[in-house]
């Protein structure tokens, strides 16, 4: 009974289908692994490693072109060997030592070597096939060039301030690379970009290489002695200050009845904000109102504090002073005396008459006579000396407190011992 059942199963269509599949799998497994036939595998994107590039540098050469940085290669070999290949465990190596030995720039066609994964049985690979069996390498002469550092401020400065030219921590840098690129580099360009700046700024800025027309040059294959520059943007305050003079009152003249004119009346300065913030006036000098009768005119030097620049450009100013409401009159006086004569000495006044210039109101001047004028020579500084001396004299106008003498006066006196 059972025998008949089995016999019927073996005779069914389903049995024959399953049996055929099993046999096919067995045959395929035998062929694939027992027989291990040769197959072809194409691998794309195999990277190219360059060997000996440092030897080129020693020969003052540098690579500027590689026609392939990735290869597509078809490998033929035993299935169990080539089946594991991919572009992550395969590389192609090209050796530059031949170029280094030649020491000449140019275009070279160099063979490459396939680097297989560790443990690969290369004998199981019957061959390789690719469109080319070599790598084309372009080599140029390696040169070094010193270039100037330039730059600009592309931001803005606050109102009332001025930006000075940029300052760099180095005026030049060196660029090294292929001759064809380095020769096009004219200078290094740096840019600082700050808005509404009111104080000095210092920062480190990236370098851009540019040609003579200011167009950026690719920095590929270029080595810089430094790729950043420390840039200082000095900011100065700009301020208008007035010019003035000090007046020494005297001889019936003071600031109330004197008119001062200064040309220019003011100048524009730039400098450190700490210096300029409190500087509102520059005093040119001193004018003694007793040194002239009615008018005074003189060019005075404009002296500036350290670190301050005169943007207006003037180095001197014309100062004019006029005494208003005062007239002058010249009289000859004979009332001359001395004082402070050292005890035991005798003095003889040699000067008998002295012309003096008086300044005051016209009404007072009309009333003054020589009798109102006293001239006194002070001998205190002569001490215990003898001889003839010219000494300072003081002029007094008696009875007219608003009239004074203008200028300096001296008289000649002789001293003898008693």
mmCIF file of C-alpha atoms in Angstrom:
data_model
loop_
_atom_site.group_PDB
_atom_site.id
_atom_site.type_symbol
_atom_site.label_atom_id
_atom_site.label_comp_id
_atom_site.label_asym_id
_atom_site.label_seq_id
_atom_site.Cartn_x
_atom_site.Cartn_y
_atom_site.Cartn_z
ATOM 1 C CA UNK A 1 0.000 0.000 0.000
ATOM 2 C CA UNK A 2 2.713 2.492 1.048
ATOM 3 C CA UNK A 3 4.860 1.493 -1.852
ATOM 4 C CA UNK A 4 2.104 2.392 -4.173
ATOM 5 C CA UNK A 5 1.615 5.766 -2.594
ATOM 6 C CA UNK A 6 5.331 6.651 -3.011
ATOM 7 C CA UNK A 7 5.258 5.468 -6.537
ATOM 8 C CA UNK A 8 2.362 7.769 -7.310
ATOM 9 C CA UNK A 9 4.168 10.761 -5.691
ATOM 10 C CA UNK A 10 7.275 10.243 -7.772
ATOM 11 C CA UNK A 11 5.114 10.182 -10.865
ATOM 12 C CA UNK A 12 3.504 13.600 -10.172
ATOM 13 C CA UNK A 13 4.342 16.841 -12.075
ATOM 14 C CA UNK A 14 5.089 18.738 -8.876
ATOM 15 C CA UNK A 15 7.788 16.270 -7.950
ATOM 16 C CA UNK A 16 9.504 16.662 -11.288
ATOM 17 C CA UNK A 17 9.492 20.516 -10.958
ATOM 18 C CA UNK A 18 11.004 20.479 -7.461
ATOM 19 C CA UNK A 19 13.537 17.900 -8.491
ATOM 20 C CA UNK A 20 14.613 20.014 -11.464
ATOM 21 C CA UNK A 21 15.103 23.118 -9.268
ATOM 22 C CA UNK A 22 17.219 21.204 -6.762
ATOM 23 C CA UNK A 23 19.368 19.753 -9.497
ATOM 24 C CA UNK A 24 19.861 23.177 -11.088
ATOM 25 C CA UNK A 25 20.946 24.715 -7.784
ATOM 26 C CA UNK A 26 23.365 21.908 -7.203
ATOM 27 C CA UNK A 27 24.845 22.214 -10.654
ATOM 28 C CA UNK A 28 25.162 26.055 -10.299
ATOM 29 C CA UNK A 29 26.840 25.674 -6.892
ATOM 30 C CA UNK A 30 29.261 23.170 -8.310
ATOM 31 C CA UNK A 31 30.132 25.346 -11.273
ATOM 32 C CA UNK A 32 30.461 28.534 -9.222
ATOM 33 C CA UNK A 33 32.476 27.277 -6.295
ATOM 34 C CA UNK A 34 33.941 23.989 -7.252
ATOM 35 C CA UNK A 35 34.830 24.991 -10.784
ATOM 36 C CA UNK A 36 35.240 28.834 -9.842
ATOM 37 C CA UNK A 37 35.146 30.154 -13.428
ATOM 38 C CA UNK A 38 36.741 33.406 -14.679
ATOM 39 C CA UNK A 39 34.395 36.409 -14.814
ATOM 40 C CA UNK A 40 34.716 40.088 -15.687
ATOM 41 C CA UNK A 41 33.945 42.922 -13.241
ATOM 42 C CA UNK A 42 34.010 46.654 -14.102
ATOM 43 C CA UNK A 43 34.885 48.977 -11.181
ATOM 44 C CA UNK A 44 34.421 52.771 -11.572
ATOM 45 C CA UNK A 45 35.719 55.563 -9.392
ATOM 46 C CA UNK A 46 39.057 54.010 -8.441
ATOM 47 C CA UNK A 47 41.065 56.833 -6.862
ATOM 48 C CA UNK A 48 44.595 57.664 -8.007
ATOM 49 C CA UNK A 49 47.271 58.130 -5.345
ATOM 50 C CA UNK A 50 50.328 60.218 -6.225
ATOM 51 C CA UNK A 51 53.583 58.924 -4.760
ATOM 52 C CA UNK A 52 56.751 60.987 -4.355
ATOM 53 C CA UNK A 53 55.213 64.460 -4.604
ATOM 54 C CA UNK A 54 57.684 65.704 -1.981
ATOM 55 C CA UNK A 55 60.550 64.760 -4.305
ATOM 56 C CA UNK A 56 59.108 67.190 -6.862
ATOM 57 C CA UNK A 57 59.182 70.001 -4.317
ATOM 58 C CA UNK A 58 62.838 69.227 -3.622
ATOM 59 C CA UNK A 59 63.446 69.682 -7.356
ATOM 60 C CA UNK A 60 61.478 72.981 -7.420
ATOM 61 C CA UNK A 61 58.639 71.389 -9.347
ATOM 62 C CA UNK A 62 54.920 71.122 -8.628
ATOM 63 C CA UNK A 63 51.985 69.182 -10.119
ATOM 64 C CA UNK A 64 49.455 71.405 -11.843
ATOM 65 C CA UNK A 65 47.459 68.787 -13.719
ATOM 66 C CA UNK A 66 46.369 65.153 -13.434
ATOM 67 C CA UNK A 67 44.217 63.936 -16.319
ATOM 68 C CA UNK A 68 42.507 61.358 -14.131
ATOM 69 C CA UNK A 69 41.926 61.452 -10.416
ATOM 70 C CA UNK A 70 39.643 58.409 -10.695
ATOM 71 C CA UNK A 71 39.759 55.425 -13.078
ATOM 72 C CA UNK A 72 37.283 52.896 -14.462
ATOM 73 C CA UNK A 73 38.898 49.460 -14.874
ATOM 74 C CA UNK A 74 37.538 46.054 -15.910
ATOM 75 C CA UNK A 75 39.075 43.155 -14.043
ATOM 76 C CA UNK A 76 38.995 39.540 -15.266
ATOM 77 C CA UNK A 77 39.644 36.748 -12.813
ATOM 78 C CA UNK A 78 38.270 34.055 -10.620
ATOM 79 C CA UNK A 79 34.805 34.868 -9.414
ATOM 80 C CA UNK A 80 35.578 34.426 -5.732
ATOM 81 C CA UNK A 81 38.466 36.907 -6.109
ATOM 82 C CA UNK A 82 37.056 39.722 -8.233
ATOM 83 C CA UNK A 83 33.617 39.575 -6.628
ATOM 84 C CA UNK A 84 34.984 41.411 -3.570
ATOM 85 C CA UNK A 85 36.471 44.324 -5.549
ATOM 86 C CA UNK A 86 35.061 47.834 -5.187
ATOM 87 C CA UNK A 87 36.336 51.447 -5.429
ATOM 88 C CA UNK A 88 36.914 51.550 -1.676
ATOM 89 C CA UNK A 89 39.434 48.706 -1.474
ATOM 90 C CA UNK A 90 41.157 49.347 -4.807
ATOM 91 C CA UNK A 91 43.483 52.264 -5.618
ATOM 92 C CA UNK A 92 45.793 53.182 -8.461
ATOM 93 C CA UNK A 93 49.277 54.490 -7.634
ATOM 94 C CA UNK A 94 51.457 56.660 -9.877
ATOM 95 C CA UNK A 95 55.119 57.271 -8.964
ATOM 96 C CA UNK A 96 56.634 60.716 -9.644
ATOM 97 C CA UNK A 97 60.252 59.791 -8.963
ATOM 98 C CA UNK A 98 60.982 59.694 -12.702
ATOM 99 C CA UNK A 99 59.910 63.327 -13.060
ATOM 100 C CA UNK A 100 61.929 64.323 -9.988
ATOM 101 C CA UNK A 101 65.027 62.720 -11.463
ATOM 102 C CA UNK A 102 64.495 64.544 -14.738
ATOM 103 C CA UNK A 103 64.011 67.852 -12.901
ATOM 104 C CA UNK A 104 62.272 69.432 -15.877
ATOM 105 C CA UNK A 105 58.780 70.927 -16.117
ATOM 106 C CA UNK A 106 56.497 69.453 -18.738
ATOM 107 C CA UNK A 107 53.785 66.882 -19.487
ATOM 108 C CA UNK A 108 54.521 63.277 -18.560
ATOM 109 C CA UNK A 109 52.666 60.017 -19.226
ATOM 110 C CA UNK A 110 53.307 57.687 -16.326
ATOM 111 C CA UNK A 111 52.166 54.097 -15.835
ATOM 112 C CA UNK A 112 50.065 53.343 -12.801
ATOM 113 C CA UNK A 113 50.010 50.356 -10.494
ATOM 114 C CA UNK A 114 46.828 48.788 -9.093
ATOM 115 C CA UNK A 115 46.951 48.354 -5.320
ATOM 116 C CA UNK A 116 44.741 45.406 -4.377
ATOM 117 C CA UNK A 117 43.242 44.608 -0.969
ATOM 118 C CA UNK A 118 45.530 42.781 1.441
ATOM 119 C CA UNK A 119 45.520 39.043 0.870
ATOM 120 C CA UNK A 120 44.370 39.252 -2.737
ATOM 121 C CA UNK A 121 45.661 36.412 -4.872
ATOM 122 C CA UNK A 122 46.779 38.427 -7.865
ATOM 123 C CA UNK A 123 47.571 35.207 -9.696
ATOM 124 C CA UNK A 124 43.828 34.612 -9.786
ATOM 125 C CA UNK A 125 43.398 37.777 -11.876
ATOM 126 C CA UNK A 126 44.050 36.995 -15.465
ATOM 127 C CA UNK A 127 44.218 40.610 -16.597
ATOM 128 C CA UNK A 128 42.879 44.139 -16.433
ATOM 129 C CA UNK A 129 41.452 46.364 -19.080
ATOM 130 C CA UNK A 130 41.014 50.204 -19.084
ATOM 131 C CA UNK A 131 40.811 52.873 -21.808
ATOM 132 C CA UNK A 132 44.389 53.986 -20.993
ATOM 133 C CA UNK A 133 47.268 52.270 -19.266
ATOM 134 C CA UNK A 134 48.914 55.506 -18.058
ATOM 135 C CA UNK A 135 48.218 58.771 -16.200
ATOM 136 C CA UNK A 136 49.065 62.144 -17.806
ATOM 137 C CA UNK A 137 50.774 64.429 -15.274
ATOM 138 C CA UNK A 138 51.498 68.115 -15.908
ATOM 139 C CA UNK A 139 54.381 69.595 -13.902
ATOM 140 C CA UNK A 140 55.463 73.228 -13.662
ATOM 141 C CA UNK A 141 58.414 75.010 -12.170
ATOM 142 C CA UNK A 142 57.881 75.934 -8.509
ATOM 143 C CA UNK A 143 58.754 79.562 -7.772
ATOM 144 C CA UNK A 144 58.502 81.907 -4.785
ATOM 145 C CA UNK A 145 57.621 85.578 -5.077
ATOM 146 C CA UNK A 146 57.419 88.419 -2.541
ATOM 147 C CA UNK A 147 54.303 90.573 -2.960
ATOM 148 C CA UNK A 148 53.047 93.755 -1.307
ATOM 149 C CA UNK A 149 50.111 93.778 1.081
ATOM 150 C CA UNK A 150 47.367 96.293 0.257
ATOM 151 C CA UNK A 151 43.827 96.775 1.455
ATOM 152 C CA UNK A 152 40.839 99.019 1.995
ATOM 153 C CA UNK A 153 38.187 99.946 4.518
ATOM 154 C CA UNK A 154 34.838 99.205 2.912
ATOM 155 C CA UNK A 155 32.817 100.261 5.969
ATOM 156 C CA UNK A 156 31.945 103.720 7.246
ATOM 157 C CA UNK A 157 33.279 106.180 9.808
ATOM 158 C CA UNK A 158 31.128 107.984 12.367
ATOM 159 C CA UNK A 159 30.411 111.681 11.855
ATOM 160 C CA UNK A 160 33.159 113.810 13.376
ATOM 161 C CA UNK A 161 35.842 111.148 12.901
ATOM 162 C CA UNK A 162 38.427 110.350 10.266
ATOM 163 C CA UNK A 163 39.956 107.044 9.178
ATOM 164 C CA UNK A 164 43.699 106.878 8.596
ATOM 165 C CA UNK A 165 45.313 104.573 5.978
ATOM 166 C CA UNK A 166 45.286 100.909 6.982
ATOM 167 C CA UNK A 167 48.329 99.575 8.804
ATOM 168 C CA UNK A 168 49.442 95.928 8.475
ATOM 169 C CA UNK A 169 51.549 93.739 10.742
ATOM 170 C CA UNK A 170 53.663 92.992 7.658
ATOM 171 C CA UNK A 171 54.055 94.962 4.441
ATOM 172 C CA UNK A 172 54.879 91.911 2.295
ATOM 173 C CA UNK A 173 54.225 88.180 2.172
ATOM 174 C CA UNK A 174 55.697 85.341 0.101
ATOM 175 C CA UNK A 175 53.710 83.197 -2.320
ATOM 176 C CA UNK A 176 54.987 79.879 -3.657
ATOM 177 C CA UNK A 177 53.488 77.742 -6.380
ATOM 178 C CA UNK A 178 53.354 77.019 -10.105
ATOM 179 C CA UNK A 179 55.138 79.643 -12.158
ATOM 180 C CA UNK A 180 52.132 80.207 -14.447
ATOM 181 C CA UNK A 181 49.947 81.165 -11.468
ATOM 182 C CA UNK A 182 52.454 82.958 -9.245
ATOM 183 C CA UNK A 183 53.555 85.250 -12.078
ATOM 184 C CA UNK A 184 50.002 86.572 -12.386
ATOM 185 C CA UNK A 185 49.832 87.554 -8.701
ATOM 186 C CA UNK A 186 50.481 91.274 -8.215
ATOM 187 C CA UNK A 187 49.669 91.844 -4.542
ATOM 188 C CA UNK A 188 47.766 90.555 -1.523
ATOM 189 C CA UNK A 189 44.465 92.296 -0.788
ATOM 190 C CA UNK A 190 42.753 92.550 2.595
ATOM 191 C CA UNK A 191 39.455 94.207 3.442
ATOM 192 C CA UNK A 192 38.160 95.517 6.747
ATOM 193 C CA UNK A 193 34.447 96.232 6.926
ATOM 194 C CA UNK A 194 33.162 98.060 10.000
ATOM 195 C CA UNK A 195 30.185 100.413 10.101
ATOM 196 C CA UNK A 196 30.009 103.775 11.893
ATOM 197 C CA UNK A 197 33.464 103.386 13.464
ATOM 198 C CA UNK A 198 34.478 105.916 16.129
ATOM 199 C CA UNK A 199 37.539 104.232 17.610
ATOM 200 C CA UNK A 200 40.653 102.443 16.380
ATOM 201 C CA UNK A 201 40.045 98.854 15.230
ATOM 202 C CA UNK A 202 42.552 95.989 15.012
ATOM 203 C CA UNK A 203 41.595 92.593 13.600
ATOM 204 C CA UNK A 204 43.033 89.663 11.653
ATOM 205 C CA UNK A 205 41.757 89.413 8.069
ATOM 206 C CA UNK A 206 41.997 86.721 5.366
ATOM 207 C CA UNK A 207 44.250 87.399 2.380
ATOM 208 C CA UNK A 208 43.022 87.446 -1.222
ATOM 209 C CA UNK A 209 45.556 87.211 -4.034
ATOM 210 C CA UNK A 210 44.839 89.568 -6.954
ATOM 211 C CA UNK A 211 46.436 90.460 -10.268
ATOM 212 C CA UNK A 212 47.487 93.915 -11.444
ATOM 213 C CA UNK A 213 43.883 94.718 -12.393
ATOM 214 C CA UNK A 214 42.598 93.823 -8.940
ATOM 215 C CA UNK A 215 40.949 90.582 -10.121
ATOM 216 C CA UNK A 216 41.244 87.661 -7.662
ATOM 217 C CA UNK A 217 43.689 84.902 -8.566
ATOM 218 C CA UNK A 218 42.917 81.293 -7.672
ATOM 219 C CA UNK A 219 44.984 80.196 -4.695
ATOM 220 C CA UNK A 220 44.873 76.531 -5.769
ATOM 221 C CA UNK A 221 48.339 74.967 -5.510
ATOM 222 C CA UNK A 222 49.562 78.238 -3.932
ATOM 223 C CA UNK A 223 51.305 78.347 -0.561
ATOM 224 C CA UNK A 224 51.428 81.627 1.399
ATOM 225 C CA UNK A 225 53.919 82.586 4.080
ATOM 226 C CA UNK A 226 50.786 83.688 5.993
ATOM 227 C CA UNK A 227 47.176 83.593 4.873
ATOM 228 C CA UNK A 228 45.883 86.192 7.328
ATOM 229 C CA UNK A 229 47.072 89.746 8.051
ATOM 230 C CA UNK A 230 46.592 91.779 11.206
ATOM 231 C CA UNK A 231 45.027 95.054 10.087
ATOM 232 C CA UNK A 232 44.767 98.249 12.152
ATOM 233 C CA UNK A 233 42.288 100.958 11.185
ATOM 234 C CA UNK A 234 43.295 104.069 13.121
ATOM 235 C CA UNK A 235 40.387 106.398 13.830
ATOM 236 C CA UNK A 236 40.957 110.054 14.703
ATOM 237 C CA UNK A 237 38.550 112.697 15.907
ATOM 238 C CA UNK A 238 37.985 115.653 13.574
ATOM 239 C CA UNK A 239 37.230 118.943 15.319
ATOM 240 C CA UNK A 240 37.178 122.660 14.568
ATOM 241 C CA UNK A 241 38.893 124.770 17.232
ATOM 242 C CA UNK A 242 39.170 128.548 17.554
ATOM 243 C CA UNK A 243 42.415 130.550 17.667
ATOM 244 C CA UNK A 244 42.987 133.149 20.370
ATOM 245 C CA UNK A 245 45.623 135.304 22.107
ATOM 246 C CA UNK A 246 46.197 136.357 25.694
ATOM 247 C CA UNK A 247 46.101 140.109 26.309
ATOM 248 C CA UNK A 248 48.209 141.854 28.947
ATOM 249 C CA UNK A 249 46.339 144.973 30.052
ATOM 250 C CA UNK A 250 48.093 148.265 30.627
ATOM 251 C CA UNK A 251 48.464 151.900 29.558
ATOM 252 C CA UNK A 252 44.716 152.447 29.765
ATOM 253 C CA UNK A 253 43.957 149.464 27.510
ATOM 254 C CA UNK A 254 42.392 146.113 28.357
ATOM 255 C CA UNK A 255 40.213 143.442 26.751
ATOM 256 C CA UNK A 256 37.156 145.699 27.073
ATOM 257 C CA UNK A 257 38.485 148.416 24.799
ATOM 258 C CA UNK A 258 40.585 146.222 22.516
ATOM 259 C CA UNK A 259 39.374 144.501 19.352
ATOM 260 C CA UNK A 260 41.213 141.314 18.393
ATOM 261 C CA UNK A 261 41.027 139.857 14.888
ATOM 262 C CA UNK A 262 42.665 136.556 13.952
ATOM 263 C CA UNK A 263 42.866 135.164 10.418
ATOM 264 C CA UNK A 264 41.996 132.337 10.181
ATOM 265 C CA UNK A 265 39.686 132.495 13.173
ATOM 266 C CA UNK A 266 39.627 128.705 13.492
ATOM 267 C CA UNK A 267 41.265 125.565 12.103
ATOM 268 C CA UNK A 268 40.207 121.946 11.750
ATOM 269 C CA UNK A 269 42.256 119.363 13.600
ATOM 270 C CA UNK A 270 42.401 115.581 13.687
ATOM 271 C CA UNK A 271 43.901 113.464 16.416
ATOM 272 C CA UNK A 272 43.403 111.115 19.322
ATOM 273 C CA UNK A 273 39.911 111.607 20.771
ATOM 274 C CA UNK A 274 41.439 111.711 24.259
ATOM 275 C CA UNK A 275 43.463 114.766 23.224
ATOM 276 C CA UNK A 276 40.883 116.574 21.109
ATOM 277 C CA UNK A 277 37.756 116.027 23.174
ATOM 278 C CA UNK A 278 38.693 118.782 25.661
ATOM 279 C CA UNK A 279 40.583 121.013 23.209
ATOM 280 C CA UNK A 280 38.379 123.907 22.076
ATOM 281 C CA UNK A 281 40.861 126.782 21.699
ATOM 282 C CA UNK A 282 44.505 127.139 20.722
ATOM 283 C CA UNK A 283 46.269 130.173 22.235
ATOM 284 C CA UNK A 284 48.767 131.563 19.728
ATOM 285 C CA UNK A 285 50.660 133.729 22.196
ATOM 286 C CA UNK A 286 50.522 136.896 24.295
ATOM 287 C CA UNK A 287 50.009 140.505 23.199
ATOM 288 C CA UNK A 288 51.148 143.191 25.632
ATOM 289 C CA UNK A 289 48.863 146.182 25.169
ATOM 290 C CA UNK A 290 51.599 148.483 26.469
ATOM 291 C CA UNK A 291 53.898 147.630 23.550
ATOM 292 C CA UNK A 292 52.036 149.679 20.918
ATOM 293 C CA UNK A 293 49.977 152.823 20.658
ATOM 294 C CA UNK A 294 46.710 152.004 18.892
ATOM 295 C CA UNK A 295 47.181 149.078 16.493
ATOM 296 C CA UNK A 296 49.180 145.846 16.514
ATOM 297 C CA UNK A 297 49.681 143.281 13.731
ATOM 298 C CA UNK A 298 51.834 140.174 13.701
ATOM 299 C CA UNK A 299 51.891 136.666 12.212
ATOM 300 C CA UNK A 300 51.947 134.091 15.012
ATOM 301 C CA UNK A 301 52.881 130.428 14.707
ATOM 302 C CA UNK A 302 50.146 127.845 15.293
ATOM 303 C CA UNK A 303 51.547 125.309 17.761
ATOM 304 C CA UNK A 304 49.708 121.998 18.064
ATOM 305 C CA UNK A 305 49.636 119.363 20.825
ATOM 306 C CA UNK A 306 51.611 116.183 20.157
ATOM 307 C CA UNK A 307 49.821 113.728 17.910
ATOM 308 C CA UNK A 308 47.438 116.319 16.472
ATOM 309 C CA UNK A 309 47.311 117.157 12.757
ATOM 310 C CA UNK A 310 46.160 120.447 11.257
ATOM 311 C CA UNK A 311 43.831 119.472 8.426
ATOM 312 C CA UNK A 312 43.377 123.119 7.384
ATOM 313 C CA UNK A 313 47.056 123.381 6.558
ATOM 314 C CA UNK A 314 47.844 126.842 7.949
ATOM 315 C CA UNK A 315 51.040 127.042 9.997
ATOM 316 C CA UNK A 316 50.538 130.624 11.209
ATOM 317 C CA UNK A 317 47.745 133.125 11.804
ATOM 318 C CA UNK A 318 47.662 136.915 11.373
ATOM 319 C CA UNK A 319 46.796 138.624 14.670
ATOM 320 C CA UNK A 320 45.551 142.212 14.658
ATOM 321 C CA UNK A 321 44.715 144.207 17.801
ATOM 322 C CA UNK A 322 43.219 147.678 17.868
ATOM 323 C CA UNK A 323 42.693 149.755 20.999
ATOM 324 C CA UNK A 324 39.360 151.555 20.632
ATOM 325 C CA UNK A 325 38.604 155.031 22.043
ATOM 326 C CA UNK A 326 42.234 155.843 22.795
ATOM 327 C CA UNK A 327 44.636 158.302 21.186
ATOM 328 C CA UNK A 328 48.362 158.849 21.573
ATOM 329 C CA UNK A 329 50.558 161.892 22.082
ATOM 330 C CA UNK A 330 54.312 162.301 22.196
ATOM 331 C CA UNK A 331 55.914 164.739 24.725
ATOM 332 C CA UNK A 332 59.436 165.553 25.769
ATOM 333 C CA UNK A 333 59.883 165.272 29.568
ATOM 334 C CA UNK A 334 62.726 166.665 31.676
ATOM 335 C CA UNK A 335 61.622 165.696 35.185
ATOM 336 C CA UNK A 336 64.011 162.766 35.623
ATOM 337 C CA UNK A 337 65.003 161.359 39.010
ATOM 338 C CA UNK A 338 66.457 158.201 40.581
ATOM 339 C CA UNK A 339 65.624 155.903 43.489
ATOM 340 C CA UNK A 340 67.222 153.071 45.446
ATOM 341 C CA UNK A 341 70.761 154.507 45.249
ATOM 342 C CA UNK A 342 73.136 152.396 47.346
ATOM 343 C CA UNK A 343 74.252 154.163 50.549
ATOM 344 C CA UNK A 344 77.713 155.675 50.167
ATOM 345 C CA UNK A 345 77.339 156.258 46.436
ATOM 346 C CA UNK A 346 76.479 159.353 44.426
ATOM 347 C CA UNK A 347 74.519 159.326 41.175
ATOM 348 C CA UNK A 348 74.586 161.764 38.313
ATOM 349 C CA UNK A 349 71.738 161.702 35.776
ATOM 350 C CA UNK A 350 73.263 162.140 32.359
ATOM 351 C CA UNK A 351 69.986 161.969 30.402
ATOM 352 C CA UNK A 352 68.400 165.400 30.673
ATOM 353 C CA UNK A 353 65.393 164.947 28.387
ATOM 354 C CA UNK A 354 63.370 161.925 27.224
ATOM 355 C CA UNK A 355 60.611 161.673 24.605
ATOM 356 C CA UNK A 356 57.686 159.574 25.828
ATOM 357 C CA UNK A 357 54.506 158.368 24.106
ATOM 358 C CA UNK A 358 51.300 158.627 26.071
ATOM 359 C CA UNK A 359 47.994 156.843 25.446
ATOM 360 C CA UNK A 360 44.608 157.860 26.779
ATOM 361 C CA UNK A 361 41.447 159.672 25.873
ATOM 362 C CA UNK A 362 41.898 162.544 23.486
ATOM 363 C CA UNK A 363 40.437 164.912 26.076
ATOM 364 C CA UNK A 364 43.012 163.945 28.717
ATOM 365 C CA UNK A 365 45.911 164.029 26.302
ATOM 366 C CA UNK A 366 45.110 167.620 25.303
ATOM 367 C CA UNK A 367 45.438 168.758 28.908
ATOM 368 C CA UNK A 368 48.757 167.086 29.721
ATOM 369 C CA UNK A 369 51.976 169.100 29.738
ATOM 370 C CA UNK A 370 55.573 168.105 30.405
ATOM 371 C CA UNK A 371 55.119 169.123 34.041
ATOM 372 C CA UNK A 372 52.710 166.226 34.547
ATOM 373 C CA UNK A 373 55.324 163.673 33.533
ATOM 374 C CA UNK A 374 57.818 162.155 35.946
ATOM 375 C CA UNK A 375 60.570 159.739 34.873
ATOM 376 C CA UNK A 376 62.146 157.650 37.629
ATOM 377 C CA UNK A 377 65.210 155.435 37.153
ATOM 378 C CA UNK A 378 65.524 152.545 39.620
ATOM 379 C CA UNK A 379 69.177 151.871 40.611
ATOM 380 C CA UNK A 380 68.540 148.947 42.957
ATOM 381 C CA UNK A 381 70.134 146.410 40.650
ATOM 382 C CA UNK A 382 73.405 148.377 40.334
ATOM 383 C CA UNK A 383 74.406 147.714 43.924
ATOM 384 C CA UNK A 384 78.018 148.575 44.870
ATOM 385 C CA UNK A 385 79.235 149.409 41.404
ATOM 386 C CA UNK A 386 80.655 152.539 39.852
ATOM 387 C CA UNK A 387 80.579 153.778 36.304
ATOM 388 C CA UNK A 388 78.044 154.828 33.715
ATOM 389 C CA UNK A 389 74.970 152.687 33.183
ATOM 390 C CA UNK A 390 71.773 152.562 31.145
ATOM 391 C CA UNK A 391 68.955 151.621 33.492
ATOM 392 C CA UNK A 392 65.195 151.047 33.103
ATOM 393 C CA UNK A 393 63.009 154.058 33.729
ATOM 394 C CA UNK A 394 59.374 154.239 34.791
ATOM 395 C CA UNK A 395 57.060 156.957 33.459
ATOM 396 C CA UNK A 396 54.340 158.417 35.667
ATOM 397 C CA UNK A 397 51.610 160.807 34.494
ATOM 398 C CA UNK A 398 50.509 162.788 37.530
ATOM 399 C CA UNK A 399 46.898 163.909 37.732
ATOM 400 C CA UNK A 400 45.677 161.693 34.918
ATOM 401 C CA UNK A 401 45.057 158.119 36.181
ATOM 402 C CA UNK A 402 43.681 156.971 32.817
ATOM 403 C CA UNK A 403 46.740 158.004 30.820
ATOM 404 C CA UNK A 404 49.873 155.832 30.652
ATOM 405 C CA UNK A 405 53.132 155.711 28.781
ATOM 406 C CA UNK A 406 53.577 153.264 25.923
ATOM 407 C CA UNK A 407 56.790 151.302 25.454
ATOM 408 C CA UNK A 408 60.020 150.832 27.405
ATOM 409 C CA UNK A 409 62.346 153.633 28.457
ATOM 410 C CA UNK A 410 65.891 153.922 29.798
ATOM 411 C CA UNK A 411 68.070 156.732 31.132
ATOM 412 C CA UNK A 412 71.814 156.946 31.504
ATOM 413 C CA UNK A 413 73.218 157.368 35.031
ATOM 414 C CA UNK A 414 76.763 157.629 36.396
ATOM 415 C CA UNK A 415 77.640 156.229 39.865
ATOM 416 C CA UNK A 416 80.586 157.205 42.019
ATOM 417 C CA UNK A 417 81.546 156.483 45.591
ATOM 418 C CA UNK A 418 80.929 159.286 48.099
#
